[in-house]
Short mmCIF file of C-alpha atoms in Angstrom, two decimals:
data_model
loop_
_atom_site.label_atom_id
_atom_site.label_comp_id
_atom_site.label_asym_id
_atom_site.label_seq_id
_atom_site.Cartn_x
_atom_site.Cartn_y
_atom_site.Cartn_z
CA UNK A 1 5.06 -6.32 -10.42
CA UNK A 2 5.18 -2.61 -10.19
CA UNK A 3 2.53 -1.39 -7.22
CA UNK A 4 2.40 -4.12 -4.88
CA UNK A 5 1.76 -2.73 -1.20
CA UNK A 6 4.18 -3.43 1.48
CA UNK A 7 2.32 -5.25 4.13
CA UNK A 8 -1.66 -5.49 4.60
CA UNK A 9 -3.64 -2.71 5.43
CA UNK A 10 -4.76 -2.66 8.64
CA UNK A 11 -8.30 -0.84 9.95
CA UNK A 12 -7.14 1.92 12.72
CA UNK A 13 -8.03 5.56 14.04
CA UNK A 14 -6.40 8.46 11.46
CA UNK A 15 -3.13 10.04 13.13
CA UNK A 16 -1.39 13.77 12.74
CA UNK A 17 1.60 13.53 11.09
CA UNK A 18 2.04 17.01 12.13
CA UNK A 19 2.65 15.49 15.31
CA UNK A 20 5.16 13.20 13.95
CA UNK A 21 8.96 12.80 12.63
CA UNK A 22 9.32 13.18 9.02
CA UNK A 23 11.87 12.43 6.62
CA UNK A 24 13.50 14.27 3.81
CA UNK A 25 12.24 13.38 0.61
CA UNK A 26 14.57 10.67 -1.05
CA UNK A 27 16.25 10.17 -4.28
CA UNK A 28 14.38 11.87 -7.64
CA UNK A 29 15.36 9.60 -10.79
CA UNK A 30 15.31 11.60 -14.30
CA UNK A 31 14.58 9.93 -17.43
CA UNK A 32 15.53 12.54 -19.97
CA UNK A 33 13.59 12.77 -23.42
CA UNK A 34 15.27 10.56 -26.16
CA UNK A 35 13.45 13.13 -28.79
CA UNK A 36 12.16 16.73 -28.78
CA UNK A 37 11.40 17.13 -25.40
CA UNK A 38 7.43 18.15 -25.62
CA UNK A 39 6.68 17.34 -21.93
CA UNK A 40 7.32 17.09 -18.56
CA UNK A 41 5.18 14.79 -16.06
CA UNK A 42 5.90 13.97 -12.60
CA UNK A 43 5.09 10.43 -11.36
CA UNK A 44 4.54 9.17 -8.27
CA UNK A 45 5.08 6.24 -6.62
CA UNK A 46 2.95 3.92 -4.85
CA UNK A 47 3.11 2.96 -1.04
CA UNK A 48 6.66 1.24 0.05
CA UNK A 49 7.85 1.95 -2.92
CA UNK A 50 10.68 4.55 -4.61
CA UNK A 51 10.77 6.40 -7.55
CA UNK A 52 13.15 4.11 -9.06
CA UNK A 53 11.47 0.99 -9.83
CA UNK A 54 8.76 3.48 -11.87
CA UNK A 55 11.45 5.42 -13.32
CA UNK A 56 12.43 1.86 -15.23
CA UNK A 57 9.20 0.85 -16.49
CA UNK A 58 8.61 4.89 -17.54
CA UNK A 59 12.08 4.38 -19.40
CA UNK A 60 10.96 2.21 -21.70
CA UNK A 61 7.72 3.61 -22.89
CA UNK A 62 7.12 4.65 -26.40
CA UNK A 63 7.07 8.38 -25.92
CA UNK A 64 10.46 9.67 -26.95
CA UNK A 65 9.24 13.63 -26.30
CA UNK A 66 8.63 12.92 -22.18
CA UNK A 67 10.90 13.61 -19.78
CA UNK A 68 10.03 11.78 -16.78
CA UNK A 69 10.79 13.22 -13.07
CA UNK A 70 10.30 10.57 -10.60
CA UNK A 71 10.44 11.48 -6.92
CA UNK A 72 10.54 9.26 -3.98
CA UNK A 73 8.83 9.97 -0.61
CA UNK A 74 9.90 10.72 2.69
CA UNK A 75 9.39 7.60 4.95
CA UNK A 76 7.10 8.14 7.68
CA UNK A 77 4.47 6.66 9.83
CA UNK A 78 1.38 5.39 7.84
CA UNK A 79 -1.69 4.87 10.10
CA UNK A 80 -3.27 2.10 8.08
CA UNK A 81 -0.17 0.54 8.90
CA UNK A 82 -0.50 0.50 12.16
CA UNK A 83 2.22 3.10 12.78
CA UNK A 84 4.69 1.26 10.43
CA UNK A 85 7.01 3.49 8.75
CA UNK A 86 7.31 3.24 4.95
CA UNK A 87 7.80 5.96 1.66
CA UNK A 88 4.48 7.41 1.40
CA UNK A 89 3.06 10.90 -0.35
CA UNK A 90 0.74 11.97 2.93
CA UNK A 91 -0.20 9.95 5.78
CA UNK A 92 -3.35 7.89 5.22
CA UNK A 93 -6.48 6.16 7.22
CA UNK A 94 -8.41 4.85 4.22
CA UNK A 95 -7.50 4.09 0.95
CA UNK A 96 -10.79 5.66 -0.04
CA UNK A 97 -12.21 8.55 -1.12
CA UNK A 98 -14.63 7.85 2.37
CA UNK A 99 -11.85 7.95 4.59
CA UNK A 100 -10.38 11.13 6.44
CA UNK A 101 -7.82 13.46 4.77
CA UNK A 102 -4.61 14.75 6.00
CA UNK A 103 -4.82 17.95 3.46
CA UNK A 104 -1.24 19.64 5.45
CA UNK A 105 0.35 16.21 3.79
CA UNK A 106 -1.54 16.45 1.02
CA UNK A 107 -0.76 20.24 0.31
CA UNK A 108 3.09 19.89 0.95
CA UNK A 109 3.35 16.73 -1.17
CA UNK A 110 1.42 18.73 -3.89
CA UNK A 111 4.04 21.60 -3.66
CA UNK A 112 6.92 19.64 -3.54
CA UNK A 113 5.17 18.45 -7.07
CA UNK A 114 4.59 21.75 -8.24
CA UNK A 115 8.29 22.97 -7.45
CA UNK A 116 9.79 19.90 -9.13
CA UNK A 117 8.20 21.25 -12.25
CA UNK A 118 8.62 25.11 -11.91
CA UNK A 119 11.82 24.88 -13.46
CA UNK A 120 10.63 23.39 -17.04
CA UNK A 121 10.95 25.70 -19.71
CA UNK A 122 7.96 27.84 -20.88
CA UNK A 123 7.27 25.94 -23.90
CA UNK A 124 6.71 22.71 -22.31
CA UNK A 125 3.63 20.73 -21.53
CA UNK A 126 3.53 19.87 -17.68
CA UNK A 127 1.72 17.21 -16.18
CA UNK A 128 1.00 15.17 -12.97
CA UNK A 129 0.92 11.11 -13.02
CA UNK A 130 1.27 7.91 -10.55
CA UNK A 131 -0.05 4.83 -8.71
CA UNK A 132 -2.51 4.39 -5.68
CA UNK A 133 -1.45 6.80 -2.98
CA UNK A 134 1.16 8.83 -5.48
CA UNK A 135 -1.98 8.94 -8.16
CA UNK A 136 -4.07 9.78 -5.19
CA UNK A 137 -1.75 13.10 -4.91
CA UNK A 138 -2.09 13.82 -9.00
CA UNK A 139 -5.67 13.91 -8.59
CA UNK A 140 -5.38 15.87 -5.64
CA UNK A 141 -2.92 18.38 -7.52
CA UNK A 142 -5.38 18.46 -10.51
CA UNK A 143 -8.24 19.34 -8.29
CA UNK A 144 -5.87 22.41 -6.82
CA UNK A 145 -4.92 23.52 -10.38
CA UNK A 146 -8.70 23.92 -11.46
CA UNK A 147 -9.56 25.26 -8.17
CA UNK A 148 -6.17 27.49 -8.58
CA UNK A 149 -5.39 26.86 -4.88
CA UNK A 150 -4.32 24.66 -2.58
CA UNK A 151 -6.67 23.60 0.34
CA UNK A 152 -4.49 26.16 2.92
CA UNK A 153 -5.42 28.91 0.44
CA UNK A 154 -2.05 29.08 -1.41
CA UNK A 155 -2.30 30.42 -4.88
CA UNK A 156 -1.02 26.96 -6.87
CA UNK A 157 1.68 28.06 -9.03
CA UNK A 158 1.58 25.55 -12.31
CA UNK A 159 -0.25 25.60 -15.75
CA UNK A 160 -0.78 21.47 -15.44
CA UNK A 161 -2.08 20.22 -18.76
CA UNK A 162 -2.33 16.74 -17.79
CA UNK A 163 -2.88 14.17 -14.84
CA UNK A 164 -2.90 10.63 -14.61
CA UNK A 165 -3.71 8.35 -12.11
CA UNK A 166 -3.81 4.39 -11.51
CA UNK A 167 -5.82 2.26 -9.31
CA UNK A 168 -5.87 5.32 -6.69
CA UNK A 169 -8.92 7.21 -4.85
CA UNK A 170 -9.96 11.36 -4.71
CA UNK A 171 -8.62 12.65 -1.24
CA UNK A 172 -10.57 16.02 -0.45
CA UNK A 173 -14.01 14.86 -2.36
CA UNK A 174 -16.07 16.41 0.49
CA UNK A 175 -15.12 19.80 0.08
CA UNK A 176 -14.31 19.25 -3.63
CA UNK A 177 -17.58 21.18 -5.20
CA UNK A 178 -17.34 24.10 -3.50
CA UNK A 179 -13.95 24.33 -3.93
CA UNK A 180 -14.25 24.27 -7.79
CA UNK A 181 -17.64 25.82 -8.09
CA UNK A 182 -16.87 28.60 -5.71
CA UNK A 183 -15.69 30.82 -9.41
CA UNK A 184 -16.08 30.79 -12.98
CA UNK A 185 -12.65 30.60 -13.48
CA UNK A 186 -12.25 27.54 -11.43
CA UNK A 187 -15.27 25.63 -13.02
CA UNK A 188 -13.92 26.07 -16.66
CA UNK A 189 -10.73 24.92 -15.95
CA UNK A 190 -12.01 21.71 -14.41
CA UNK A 191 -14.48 21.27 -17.40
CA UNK A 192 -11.45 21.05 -19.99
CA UNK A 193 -8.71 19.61 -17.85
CA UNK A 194 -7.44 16.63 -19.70
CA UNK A 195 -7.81 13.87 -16.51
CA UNK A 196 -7.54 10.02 -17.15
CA UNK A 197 -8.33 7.29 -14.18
CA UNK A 198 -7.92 3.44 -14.49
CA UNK A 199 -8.66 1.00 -12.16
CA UNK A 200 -8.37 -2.89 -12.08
CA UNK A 201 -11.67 -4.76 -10.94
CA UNK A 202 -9.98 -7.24 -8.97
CA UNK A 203 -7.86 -4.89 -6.83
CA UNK A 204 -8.49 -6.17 -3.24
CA UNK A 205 -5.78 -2.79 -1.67
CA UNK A 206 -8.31 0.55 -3.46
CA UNK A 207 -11.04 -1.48 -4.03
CA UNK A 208 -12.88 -0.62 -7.58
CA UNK A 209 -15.87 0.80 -6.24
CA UNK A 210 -13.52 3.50 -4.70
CA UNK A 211 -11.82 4.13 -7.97
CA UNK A 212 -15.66 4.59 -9.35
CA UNK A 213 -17.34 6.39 -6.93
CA UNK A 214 -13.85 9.03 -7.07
CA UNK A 215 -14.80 9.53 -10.58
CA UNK A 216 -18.43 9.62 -10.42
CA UNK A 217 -17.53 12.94 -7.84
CA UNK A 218 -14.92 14.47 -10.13
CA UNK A 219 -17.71 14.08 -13.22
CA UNK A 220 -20.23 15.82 -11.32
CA UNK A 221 -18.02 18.55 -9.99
CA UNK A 222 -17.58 19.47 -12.99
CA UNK A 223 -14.49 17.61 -14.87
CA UNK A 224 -16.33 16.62 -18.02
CA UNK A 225 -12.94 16.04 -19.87
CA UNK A 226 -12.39 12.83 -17.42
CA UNK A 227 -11.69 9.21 -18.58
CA UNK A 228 -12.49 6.64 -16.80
CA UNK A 229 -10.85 2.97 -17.78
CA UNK A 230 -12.04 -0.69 -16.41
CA UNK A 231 -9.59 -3.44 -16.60
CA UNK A 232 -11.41 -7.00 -16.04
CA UNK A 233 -9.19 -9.14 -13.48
CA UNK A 234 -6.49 -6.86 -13.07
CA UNK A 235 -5.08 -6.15 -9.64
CA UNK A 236 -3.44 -3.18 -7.40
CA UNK A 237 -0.66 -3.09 -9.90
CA UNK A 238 -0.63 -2.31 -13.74
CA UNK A 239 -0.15 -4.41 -16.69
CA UNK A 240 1.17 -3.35 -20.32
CA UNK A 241 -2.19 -3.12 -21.82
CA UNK A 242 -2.72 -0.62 -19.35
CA UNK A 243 0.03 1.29 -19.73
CA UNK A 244 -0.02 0.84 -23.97
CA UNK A 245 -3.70 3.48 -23.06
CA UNK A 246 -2.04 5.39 -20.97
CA UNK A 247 0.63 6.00 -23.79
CA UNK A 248 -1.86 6.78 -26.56
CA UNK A 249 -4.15 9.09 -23.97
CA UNK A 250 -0.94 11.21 -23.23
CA UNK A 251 -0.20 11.14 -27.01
CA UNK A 252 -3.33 12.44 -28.21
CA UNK A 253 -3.90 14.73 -25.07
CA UNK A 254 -0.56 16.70 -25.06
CA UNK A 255 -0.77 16.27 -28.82
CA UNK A 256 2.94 14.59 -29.04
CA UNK A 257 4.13 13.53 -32.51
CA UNK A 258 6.29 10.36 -31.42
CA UNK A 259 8.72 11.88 -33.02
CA UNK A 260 12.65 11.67 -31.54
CA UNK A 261 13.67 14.48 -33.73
#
């Protein structure tokens, strides 16, 4: 199943990756719209994993009007791994939204997303999506777009309209309310940002309370336009009633018509 971690998270100390030798990004997979292309939405991959295998399941969705870009991440070290070297958005201690941040991995990840999508045309709805660490970096790159910068101060670039993100965590939730509270501006764009979370109660890799603690922070920072779905039994990967939401959130949030005309 789609989102199964590589190898068992191990407890160690956080590392730099600043410090360390990173890859190129790898191979970006395109599913092109098989109707009137409405929107774009970048999704992210879990950890170990390329943005093929998601690229598939995205394929056969019912929602003719999305075009689907589907990146995969460099491989690098991953310090819950001990060290070991797999794809992965930002380096990571804690899959938690307790656990310390690397925000340079974090930022240039969120970048990488935002220049992926700078190209779209005007008319087009753009939005953010993925699984555990790559939904970790949507809600990271929605919390940038309401604050309208990333955490090194860079202006962030992209009119998102939409981010979703699957049995993942909030990186940055210490700093988070003064980030979005620190302007008007930033606090009414978090209060009508379109943001959907869903999280399986059996998932033993982000543990649920993680998932619901992450949105209990977003809600009280200020994202009152948040979803938050529970899915009895269901592990760190997804299932098609999960994904058959997911479909009719994005439908009635980007206001698609289903249509392939």
């Amino acid at each position: 199943m789609v989102g199964m971690l590589c190898m068992v998270v191990l407890s160690l100390s956080f590392g730099n990756w600043s410090s360390r030798r990173i890859s190129e990004y790898g191979r970006t997979y395109v599913v092109r719209p098989k109707g009137r292309h409405q929107a774009t939405i970048v999704w992210l991959h879990g950890l170990g994993e390329n943005g093929s295998s998601w690229s598939q399941l995205l394929e056969g969705l019912p929602l003719p009007n999305i075009k689907w870009i589907c990146p995969t991440a460099p491989t690098r070290p991953v310090t819950a791994f001990g060290g070991f070297t797999c794809t992965a958005w930002f380096d990571v201690g804690e899959l938690s939204a307790d656990g310390p941040d690397d925000i340079e991995g974090l930022d240039t990840t969120a970048a990488h997303v935002a220049n992926l999508l700078s190209t779209e045309p005007a008319n087009i709805k753009l939005g953010v999506g993925g699984f555990s660490i790559g939904a970790a970096t949507a809600v990271y790159s929605a919390t940038c777009f309401a604050a309208g910068r990333y955490n090194n101060g860079n202006t962030y670039p992209i009119n998102l309209s939409a981010v979703v993100g699957l049995s993942t965590w909030l990186p940055c939730s210490r700093n988070l309310k003064n980030k979005i509270q620190g302007s008007q501006e930033s606090t009414r764009r978090a209060a009508s940002f379109p943001l959907l979370l869903s999280h399986g109660k059996g998932d033993d890799v982000v543990l649920y309370k993680h998932g619901h603690k992450s949105a209990e922070i977003l809600s009280s920072t200020g994202f009152r336009n948040l979803s938050f779905r529970t899915y009895n039994g269901l592990g760190h990967y997804t299932v098609p009633e999960e994904m058959e939401d997911v479909c009719r959130w994005l439908t009635a949030k980007l206001g698609l018509d289903r249509s392939r005309s």
